[in-house]
Coordinates of C-alpha atoms in Angstrom, one line a residue:
X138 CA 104.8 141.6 105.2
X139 CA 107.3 141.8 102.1
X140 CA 110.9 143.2 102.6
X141 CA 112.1 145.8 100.6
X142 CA 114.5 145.9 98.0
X143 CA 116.4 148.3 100.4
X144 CA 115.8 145.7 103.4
X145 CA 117.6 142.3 101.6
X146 CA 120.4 144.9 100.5
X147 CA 120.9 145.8 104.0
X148 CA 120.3 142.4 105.4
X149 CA 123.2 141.3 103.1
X150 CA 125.5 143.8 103.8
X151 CA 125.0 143.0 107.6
X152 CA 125.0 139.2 107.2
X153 CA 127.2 138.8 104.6
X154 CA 126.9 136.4 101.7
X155 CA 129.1 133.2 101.6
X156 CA 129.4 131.2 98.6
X157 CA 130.9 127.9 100.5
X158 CA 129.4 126.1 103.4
X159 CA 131.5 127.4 107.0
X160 CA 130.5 126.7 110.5
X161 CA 129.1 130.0 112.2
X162 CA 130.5 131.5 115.4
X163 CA 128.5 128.6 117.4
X164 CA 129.2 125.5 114.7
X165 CA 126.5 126.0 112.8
X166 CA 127.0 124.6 109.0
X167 CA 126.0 127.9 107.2
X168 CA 125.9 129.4 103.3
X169 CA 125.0 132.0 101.0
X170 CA 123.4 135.0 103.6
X171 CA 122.9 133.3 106.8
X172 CA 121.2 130.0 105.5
X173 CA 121.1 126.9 107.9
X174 CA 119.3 123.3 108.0
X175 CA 116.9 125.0 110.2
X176 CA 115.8 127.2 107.1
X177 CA 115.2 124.1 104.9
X178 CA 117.1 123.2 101.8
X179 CA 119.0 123.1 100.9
X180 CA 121.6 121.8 104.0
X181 CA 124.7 123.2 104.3
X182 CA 127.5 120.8 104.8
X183 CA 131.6 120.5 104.3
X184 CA 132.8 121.2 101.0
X185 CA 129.1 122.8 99.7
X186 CA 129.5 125.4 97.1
X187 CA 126.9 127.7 95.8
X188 CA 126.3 130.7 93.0
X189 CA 125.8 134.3 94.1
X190 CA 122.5 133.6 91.8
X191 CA 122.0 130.1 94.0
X192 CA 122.7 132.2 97.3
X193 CA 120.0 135.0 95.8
X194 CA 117.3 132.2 95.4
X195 CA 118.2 130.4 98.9
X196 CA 117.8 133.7 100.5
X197 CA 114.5 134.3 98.7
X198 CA 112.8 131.5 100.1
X199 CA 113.6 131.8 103.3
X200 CA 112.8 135.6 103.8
X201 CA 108.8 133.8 102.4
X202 CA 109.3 131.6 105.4
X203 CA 109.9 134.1 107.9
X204 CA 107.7 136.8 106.0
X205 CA 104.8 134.7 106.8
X206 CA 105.7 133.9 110.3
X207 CA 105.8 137.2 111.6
X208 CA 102.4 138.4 109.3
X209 CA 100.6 134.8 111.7
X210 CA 102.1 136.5 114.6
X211 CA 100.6 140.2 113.6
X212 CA 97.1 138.4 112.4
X213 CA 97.6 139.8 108.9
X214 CA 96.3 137.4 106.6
X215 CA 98.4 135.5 104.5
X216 CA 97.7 135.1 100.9

């Protein structure tokens, strides 16, 4: 699976993109379009500050992440 250009321009319009770390509704440290610890690096924390081009690149790598989890759950094969 590979998202669309049309599907990260929606996903940031609905997320948002925030270029300083701020805790989510539950307290979650969070930055750029919805990135956490739980995504991997880098970790959000008080006083973090990132680039729109940073926040582009975070968000990137995780939508490879989670690209590939849901092609293992569908038993595509993942190249």
């Amino acid at each position: 699976m590979k998202t669309s250009q049309d599907g990260i321009t929606r996903l940031i319009k609905r997320e948002g993109e925030v270029l300083h770390a701020y805790k989510d509704s539950v307290g979650v440290w969070t930055i750029g379009v919805g990135h956490t610890k739980n995504a991997g690096a880098p970790v959000p924390k008080a006083g973090m500050t990132i680039t729109k081009e940073e926040s582009r690149q975070i968000l990137a790598r995780d939508l490879v992440k989670f690209e590939t989890r849901v092609d293992k759950a569908f038993g595509k094969s993942v190249p």
